[in-house]
Structure formats: C-alpha cells, structure tokens
Coordinates of C-alpha atoms in Angstrom, one line a residue:
M3 CA 4.2 6.7 -17.7
A4 CA 2.3 4.9 -20.4
E5 CA 1.8 1.9 -18.2
E6 CA 0.4 4.0 -15.3
S7 CA -1.9 5.9 -17.6
K8 CA -3.1 2.6 -19.1
M9 CA -3.9 1.2 -15.7
E10 CA -5.7 4.3 -14.5
R11 CA -7.8 4.5 -17.7
G12 CA -8.6 0.9 -17.5
L13 CA -9.7 1.1 -13.9
L14 CA -12.1 3.9 -14.7
V15 CA -13.9 2.0 -17.5
Q16 CA -17.6 1.6 -16.6
P17 CA -19.7 -1.5 -17.3
L18 CA -21.1 -1.5 -20.8
L19 CA -24.9 -0.9 -20.9
E20 CA -26.9 -4.0 -21.3
G21 CA -28.6 -4.3 -24.6
S22 CA -32.2 -3.2 -24.5
G23 CA -35.0 -5.0 -26.1
N24 CA -37.3 -7.8 -25.3
S25 CA -36.8 -8.8 -21.7
N26 CA -37.8 -12.4 -22.3
N27 CA -34.8 -14.5 -23.3
N28 CA -35.3 -17.1 -25.9
E29 CA -34.2 -20.7 -25.5
E30 CA -31.0 -20.1 -27.5
D31 CA -29.9 -17.2 -25.3
M32 CA -30.6 -19.3 -22.2
M33 CA -28.5 -22.2 -23.5
S34 CA -25.6 -19.9 -24.5
T35 CA -25.4 -18.5 -21.0
A36 CA -25.9 -21.7 -19.1
G37 CA -23.2 -22.4 -16.6
K38 CA -21.9 -18.8 -16.9
S39 CA -22.0 -16.2 -14.2
S40 CA -21.1 -12.5 -14.2
S41 CA -22.9 -11.4 -11.0
P42 CA -20.9 -9.2 -8.6
V43 CA -21.2 -11.8 -5.8
E44 CA -19.9 -14.7 -7.8
A45 CA -17.3 -12.5 -9.6
T46 CA -15.7 -12.0 -6.2
S47 CA -14.2 -15.4 -6.2
A48 CA -12.0 -17.1 -3.6
A49 CA -9.0 -16.5 -5.9
V50 CA -9.6 -12.7 -5.7
I51 CA -9.9 -12.8 -1.9
F52 CA -6.8 -14.9 -1.5
S53 CA -4.8 -12.9 -4.0
T54 CA -5.8 -9.7 -2.2
F55 CA -4.8 -11.2 1.1
V56 CA -1.4 -12.2 -0.1
A57 CA -0.8 -8.7 -1.7
V58 CA -1.9 -6.7 1.4
C59 CA 0.5 -8.7 3.6
G60 CA 3.0 -6.3 2.0
S61 CA 0.9 -3.4 3.3
F62 CA 0.8 -5.0 6.7
S63 CA 4.6 -5.3 6.6
Y64 CA 4.8 -1.6 5.8
G65 CA 2.7 -0.7 8.8
C66 CA 5.0 -2.7 11.0
A67 CA 8.1 -0.9 9.6
L68 CA 6.4 2.5 10.0
S69 CA 5.8 2.1 13.7
Y70 CA 8.8 -0.1 14.7
S71 CA 11.2 2.6 15.8
S72 CA 8.9 4.0 18.5
P73 CA 8.4 1.0 20.8
A74 CA 12.0 -0.3 20.1
E75 CA 13.7 3.0 20.9
S76 CA 14.5 2.5 24.6
G77 CA 15.6 -1.1 24.2
I78 CA 17.9 -0.4 21.3
M79 CA 19.5 2.6 22.8
E80 CA 20.2 0.8 26.1
D81 CA 21.5 -2.5 24.6
L82 CA 23.6 -0.9 21.8
H83 CA 24.5 2.3 23.7
L84 CA 23.4 4.6 21.0
S85 CA 23.3 8.3 21.1
I86 CA 20.2 10.3 20.2
A87 CA 21.8 11.3 16.9
S88 CA 22.6 7.7 16.0
Y89 CA 19.1 6.5 16.8
S90 CA 17.6 9.4 14.8
M91 CA 19.6 8.3 11.8
F92 CA 18.1 4.8 12.3
G93 CA 14.6 6.1 12.6
S94 CA 14.7 8.4 9.5
V95 CA 16.9 6.4 7.1
M96 CA 13.9 4.3 6.0
E97 CA 12.5 7.4 4.3
V98 CA 15.7 7.7 2.2
G99 CA 15.4 4.1 1.2
G100 CA 11.8 4.6 0.3
M101 CA 12.6 7.5 -1.9
I102 CA 15.3 5.6 -3.7
G103 CA 13.0 2.6 -4.1
A104 CA 10.2 4.7 -5.5
L105 CA 12.5 6.1 -8.2
F106 CA 12.8 2.6 -9.7
C107 CA 9.5 1.0 -8.7
G108 CA 7.3 2.3 -11.5
R109 CA 9.6 1.0 -14.2
L110 CA 10.2 -2.3 -12.5
T111 CA 6.5 -2.9 -12.1
A112 CA 5.9 -2.2 -15.7
V113 CA 8.7 -4.4 -17.0
L114 CA 8.9 -7.3 -14.4
G115 CA 5.2 -7.5 -13.5
R116 CA 3.3 -7.0 -10.2
K117 CA 4.1 -10.3 -8.6
Y118 CA 7.9 -10.1 -9.2
T119 CA 8.0 -6.6 -7.9
M120 CA 6.2 -7.6 -4.7
W121 CA 8.6 -10.5 -4.3
L122 CA 11.6 -8.2 -4.7
S123 CA 10.2 -5.8 -2.1
Q124 CA 9.9 -8.5 0.5
V125 CA 13.4 -9.8 -0.3
F126 CA 14.7 -6.3 0.7
S127 CA 12.4 -6.1 3.7
T128 CA 13.4 -9.6 4.9
I129 CA 17.1 -8.8 4.7
G130 CA 16.5 -5.6 6.6
W131 CA 14.5 -7.1 9.4
L132 CA 17.1 -9.9 9.9
A133 CA 19.9 -7.2 10.0
I134 CA 18.0 -5.4 12.7
A135 CA 17.2 -8.5 14.7
L136 CA 20.9 -9.6 14.6
A137 CA 22.3 -6.1 15.0
K138 CA 25.7 -5.6 16.8
N139 CA 26.0 -1.9 16.3
D140 CA 24.4 1.1 14.8
W141 CA 25.6 0.3 11.3
W142 CA 23.7 -3.0 11.3
L143 CA 20.6 -1.0 12.3
V144 CA 21.0 1.7 9.7
T145 CA 21.7 -0.8 6.9
G146 CA 18.7 -2.9 7.9
R147 CA 16.4 0.1 8.1
L148 CA 17.6 1.3 4.7
S149 CA 16.9 -2.1 3.1
I150 CA 13.4 -2.0 4.6
G151 CA 13.0 1.4 3.0
F152 CA 13.8 0.0 -0.4
G153 CA 11.1 -2.6 0.1
V154 CA 8.7 0.0 1.4
G155 CA 9.3 2.1 -1.7
F156 CA 8.2 -0.8 -3.9
V157 CA 5.3 -2.2 -1.9
T158 CA 3.5 1.1 -1.3
Y159 CA 3.3 1.5 -5.1
V160 CA 2.7 -2.0 -6.4
V161 CA 0.2 -3.4 -3.9
P162 CA -2.6 -0.9 -4.5
I163 CA -2.1 -1.3 -8.2
Y164 CA -2.3 -5.1 -8.1
V165 CA -5.3 -5.1 -5.9
A166 CA -7.2 -2.6 -8.1
E167 CA -6.3 -4.6 -11.2
I168 CA -7.6 -7.9 -10.0
A169 CA -10.7 -6.8 -8.1
P170 CA -14.1 -6.8 -9.8
K171 CA -15.1 -3.3 -10.6
E172 CA -18.2 -3.5 -8.5
H173 CA -16.1 -4.0 -5.4
R174 CA -12.8 -2.3 -6.4
G175 CA -13.1 0.5 -3.9
S176 CA -13.5 -1.9 -0.9
F177 CA -10.7 -4.1 -2.0
S178 CA -8.4 -1.2 -2.7
Y179 CA -9.0 0.2 0.8
A180 CA -7.8 -3.1 2.3
S181 CA -4.3 -1.9 1.6
Q182 CA -4.6 1.2 3.9
L183 CA -6.5 -0.8 6.5
L184 CA -3.7 -3.4 6.7
V185 CA -1.1 -0.6 7.1
N186 CA -3.0 0.6 10.1
C187 CA -3.3 -3.0 11.5
G188 CA 0.5 -3.5 11.2
F189 CA 1.1 -0.1 12.8
S190 CA -1.2 -0.9 15.7
L191 CA 0.1 -4.5 16.3
V192 CA 3.7 -3.4 16.6
Y193 CA 2.8 -0.5 18.9
F194 CA 0.9 -3.0 21.1
L195 CA 3.5 -5.9 21.0
G196 CA 6.3 -3.4 21.7
N197 CA 5.2 -3.3 25.3
V198 CA 5.6 -7.0 25.9
V199 CA 8.5 -8.2 23.7
S200 CA 12.1 -7.2 23.2
W201 CA 13.1 -5.1 20.2
R202 CA 14.9 -8.1 18.6
T203 CA 11.8 -10.3 19.0
L204 CA 9.7 -7.5 17.7
A205 CA 11.9 -7.3 14.5
I206 CA 11.4 -11.1 14.0
L207 CA 7.6 -10.7 14.4
A208 CA 7.5 -7.8 12.0
L209 CA 9.2 -10.1 9.4
V210 CA 6.3 -12.6 9.5
P211 CA 3.8 -10.7 7.2
G212 CA 6.4 -10.4 4.5
A213 CA 7.2 -14.1 4.9
F214 CA 3.5 -14.9 4.3
Q215 CA 3.6 -12.8 1.1
L216 CA 6.7 -14.6 -0.1
V217 CA 5.2 -18.0 0.5
G218 CA 1.8 -17.0 -1.1
L219 CA 3.1 -15.2 -4.2
P220 CA 3.7 -18.4 -6.3
F221 CA 0.0 -19.4 -5.7
I222 CA -1.6 -16.2 -7.0
P223 CA -2.1 -15.1 -10.6
E224 CA -0.3 -12.2 -12.2
S225 CA -2.3 -9.1 -12.9
P226 CA -4.5 -9.7 -16.1
R227 CA -4.1 -6.1 -17.1
W228 CA -0.3 -6.2 -17.0
L229 CA -0.3 -9.5 -19.0
A230 CA -2.6 -7.9 -21.6
G231 CA -0.3 -4.9 -21.7
V232 CA 2.8 -6.9 -22.5
G233 CA 1.0 -9.0 -25.2
R234 CA 0.7 -12.3 -23.3
V235 CA -2.9 -12.7 -24.4
K236 CA -3.3 -16.4 -23.5
E237 CA -2.0 -16.0 -20.0
F238 CA -4.1 -12.8 -19.6
K239 CA -7.3 -14.7 -20.3
A240 CA -6.3 -17.6 -18.1
S241 CA -5.4 -15.3 -15.2
L242 CA -8.7 -13.4 -15.5
Q243 CA -10.7 -16.6 -15.7
Q244 CA -8.9 -17.9 -12.5
L245 CA -9.7 -14.7 -10.7
R246 CA -13.4 -14.6 -11.8
S247 CA -14.0 -18.4 -11.2
K248 CA -14.0 -21.1 -13.9
N249 CA -17.7 -20.7 -14.7
A250 CA -17.7 -16.9 -15.0
D251 CA -18.3 -15.2 -18.3
I252 CA -15.2 -13.0 -18.8
S253 CA -15.7 -12.1 -22.5
Q254 CA -17.0 -8.5 -21.8
E255 CA -14.2 -7.8 -19.3
V256 CA -11.6 -9.2 -21.7
E257 CA -12.8 -6.9 -24.4
E258 CA -12.8 -3.8 -22.0
I259 CA -9.3 -4.5 -20.8
Q260 CA -8.0 -5.2 -24.3
D261 CA -9.6 -2.0 -25.6
S262 CA -8.0 0.1 -22.9
V263 CA -4.6 -1.5 -23.6
D264 CA -4.9 -0.9 -27.3
E265 CA -6.0 2.7 -26.8
S266 CA -3.0 3.4 -24.5
K267 CA -0.6 2.2 -27.2
D268 CA -1.7 5.0 -29.4
D269 CA -0.9 7.6 -26.7
P270 CA 2.2 9.7 -27.2
K271 CA 5.1 8.9 -24.9
A272 CA 5.0 11.1 -21.9
R273 CA 8.2 13.0 -20.9
V274 CA 9.2 14.4 -17.5
G275 CA 9.3 17.9 -18.9
D276 CA 5.7 17.7 -20.0
I277 CA 4.5 18.1 -16.4
L278 CA 6.2 21.5 -16.2
Q279 CA 3.8 23.0 -18.8
R280 CA 1.8 25.9 -17.5
K281 CA -1.5 24.2 -18.0
Y282 CA -0.5 21.6 -15.4
A283 CA 0.6 24.2 -12.8
Y284 CA -2.5 24.2 -10.7
A285 CA -2.8 20.4 -10.6
L286 CA 0.9 20.0 -9.9
T287 CA 0.7 22.5 -7.0
V288 CA -2.3 20.8 -5.5
G289 CA -0.7 17.3 -5.9
L290 CA 2.7 18.2 -4.4
G291 CA 1.0 20.3 -1.7
L292 CA -1.0 17.4 -0.5
M293 CA 2.1 15.1 -0.6
L294 CA 4.1 17.6 1.4
L295 CA 1.2 18.1 3.9
Q296 CA 1.2 14.4 4.5
Q297 CA 4.9 14.1 5.0
L298 CA 5.5 17.4 6.9
G299 CA 2.3 17.4 9.0
G300 CA 4.0 15.7 12.0
T301 CA 2.5 12.2 11.6
S302 CA 5.9 10.6 10.8
G303 CA 7.5 12.2 13.9
V304 CA 4.7 10.8 16.1
A305 CA 4.9 7.4 14.5
Y306 CA 8.7 7.1 14.7
Y307 CA 9.1 8.6 18.2
G308 CA 5.7 8.2 19.8
S309 CA 7.2 6.5 22.9
S310 CA 9.6 9.4 23.6
V311 CA 6.9 12.0 23.1
I312 CA 4.6 10.2 25.5
Q313 CA 7.3 9.7 28.1
K314 CA 8.5 13.3 28.0
A315 CA 5.0 14.5 28.4
G316 CA 4.9 12.7 31.8
F317 CA 2.4 10.0 30.7
S318 CA 2.7 6.2 30.9
T319 CA 4.4 5.0 27.8
T320 CA 2.7 1.6 28.0
V321 CA -0.8 3.1 28.4
G322 CA -0.1 5.7 25.7
T323 CA 1.1 3.3 23.0
I324 CA -1.7 0.9 23.8
I325 CA -4.2 3.7 23.3
I326 CA -2.6 4.7 20.0
S327 CA -2.7 1.1 18.8
L328 CA -6.3 0.7 19.8
V329 CA -7.6 3.7 17.9
Q330 CA -5.8 3.3 14.6
V331 CA -8.0 0.6 13.0
P332 CA -11.4 2.0 14.1
I333 CA -10.4 5.5 13.0
A334 CA -9.5 4.1 9.6
A335 CA -12.9 2.4 9.3
V336 CA -14.6 5.7 10.3
G337 CA -12.6 7.5 7.7
L338 CA -13.8 5.1 5.0
F339 CA -17.4 5.6 6.0
L340 CA -17.1 9.4 6.2
M341 CA -15.3 9.5 2.8
D342 CA -18.4 8.4 1.0
I343 CA -20.7 10.7 2.9
C344 CA -18.6 13.9 3.3
G345 CA -16.4 13.7 0.3
R346 CA -12.6 13.8 0.0
R347 CA -12.0 17.5 0.2
L348 CA -14.1 18.3 3.3
L349 CA -12.6 15.3 5.1
L350 CA -9.1 16.4 4.2
M351 CA -9.7 19.9 5.4
V352 CA -11.2 18.8 8.7
S353 CA -8.5 16.2 9.4
A354 CA -5.7 18.5 8.4
G355 CA -7.1 21.2 10.6
G356 CA -7.5 18.8 13.5
M357 CA -4.0 17.6 13.1
S358 CA -2.6 21.1 13.1
I359 CA -4.5 22.0 16.3
C360 CA -3.3 18.8 18.1
S361 CA 0.3 19.3 17.0
F362 CA 0.1 22.8 18.3
L363 CA -1.2 21.6 21.7
V364 CA 1.6 19.0 21.9
A365 CA 4.2 21.7 21.3
L366 CA 2.5 24.1 23.7
S367 CA 2.5 21.5 26.4
F368 CA 6.3 21.1 26.2
V369 CA 6.8 24.9 26.2
L370 CA 4.7 25.1 29.4
Q371 CA 6.8 22.3 30.9
V372 CA 10.0 24.3 30.3
H373 CA 8.6 27.4 31.9

C-alpha cells in the first residue's frame, strides 16, 4: 500500500514555480544551461515513446484476450464437440485467473519492479495462448484461458503504472490513455480477424502482441520512480536521463521524485482493516459501486459472447462483429475528447444510462422473439 500511495502522490506533484526576478539571464546562467533542455517537446524523447509502445503491447494483448471467446465460439464448439456449459466455463474462467493474479500483482510490482512484472504477465499469457492453439479437449482450453487470466491480472495493473511513471508530466494524461486505446484496438482486431481465420490461427495471432513485449522489455529502462523507491539512486538517475534524452536537465525532476519517495517513507503502514473505518464508507461505497457497475453492466457478456447474441437476434454474425470492431476505437477517441469537456461524472452517468437502455432493448427483443 505504501508503494501505491507513493506512486499516486508522486504523479500528482506539480511543476515547481520558476523563480521570479530579472527576466534577462546573465552570461553565467546561459553557460550553465547550455546544452540542456527541459521543454515538454524535447522531454518526450524517443525512449519514452518506445518504452510506452512496449508497455502497451500488454494492453493490446489484454484486448485480444477479452474478445477472443466471441469469434472463436462456433469453431471451438464444432471442432472439439463442446457443450454450452463447457464453453461457458472456457469463456468465464479468465475472470477467475484475473482475480487471482490481481491479488498478487501489487506486491510483485513493488518488490520485483515494473519490467519484471510485465515479463511475468506475458509468460503466463504466452503459455495460455499456446495451450488454446494446441488444445485437444476442453481442459486444454480452460487451463490456457486461466493462464491468460493470470497474465491479465498482472498487466492491467502494471502497464498503466509504468506508463504514468515514465511519461513527462506535461503529457502524462495522453500517454496514460494509450493503455485503454490499445485495449480497444486489440478487441477490435480480434473481432475483425475472427471472421477470416480459424480459432487456432486466431490464438496464434493474439499471442503476437505479447511476444513483441517480451522481445522489447530488455531494451527499455525500469521505472525511475520504482528505482528511487528501492534505494537504487544511481540507476534511478540513469533511467530518468535515458527517458528524458541525454541532454535534458533532469535535476528538478530528480528532486521532485526523491522528495515524494522520502515523504512516503514517513507514512504509517496501511492495513487492510483501515479501509473499513467509518470515515471511508462513502468513498468505499462509490469506488466499489463503480467497479461493480463496470463488471455487472453487461459489457463482459457482450464481449465474450457477441457472436451468439448477434446470431440469435437473426442478424449476420460477420456484419455484426465487423460493425462492433469498427466502432470500438473511434468511440474510445470520442470518450477521451468528451472527458475533458464534460467531466468524468456526467460522462459516466450518460454512458451508464445508455448502456442500461441498450441492454434492456436487447433483452426485450429476445422476449418478443419468444412470443
């Protein structure tokens, strides 16, 4: 818990105010800053962009896993002669793996570091995709999907943290959103490719983003904030310098990160029971309520079994899944744009209300079919 609070506090640190005074720099000041740069544009170096790309490959992999069971449903059930109950187990067991992975991810990320946790997540995911691609029966499928769930539990936690910790604060929001954008891209790609390739081939293709991450991880720096937190000061400064470019002046950012780390060390150790105090009741209710709304709002059912829903509605599965794949990425971009204009609360209320109405219409259509 101390690690998470340290990260959150550090990410909220605002730039220090520039010293006021005479606007004309003397010759000594100009010489001392020669060759250094701290502008937002130059601070967003190629190393930050490449490191973010490698990290969000994990998010892309999660998007693939999220949508895989829908386009693969008919092929798997026919080839392996599965019952609806067996396939439902396959479709839902990833959530179980994700919950188990999430129980250990926070501690692993704090102890092992961000890079090693991402590597571990892709090891589980790779094993899972290979098990599905080579599956001989439903147990292969369930084991593979469970292993992917472990990887998902890790990657959905560590990737946003890593990206937020390496990005310059001027562009942190945009870089952090790349994680969700790549989830939608992976979701859309699998929905689209599921119409043209077999389920085994689709599993191999879904493995590719994770393979890219595994190959790229040795070439990206560890999170400077994590290195500072574990006392590896020399590596912390080298990592930050690599991310900000060799000519960037990192002294101010080094001081900010070190101050936030030192401050967090003085915080009392948080315990699980602390969250049950009455003063946290409202925040806890809102937080858990939003989490339950997301999980129980019907999106997972549509994602996992979209092909069946479309088919039973009497619509073309191919056309339906293509339409879903085409709207995912643009809608995510629109959501980002509206978030800054309308605010989080209004957007949440409108989207939740719209989702409720649409789910009701889907249910009503099936009721009318029966009667």
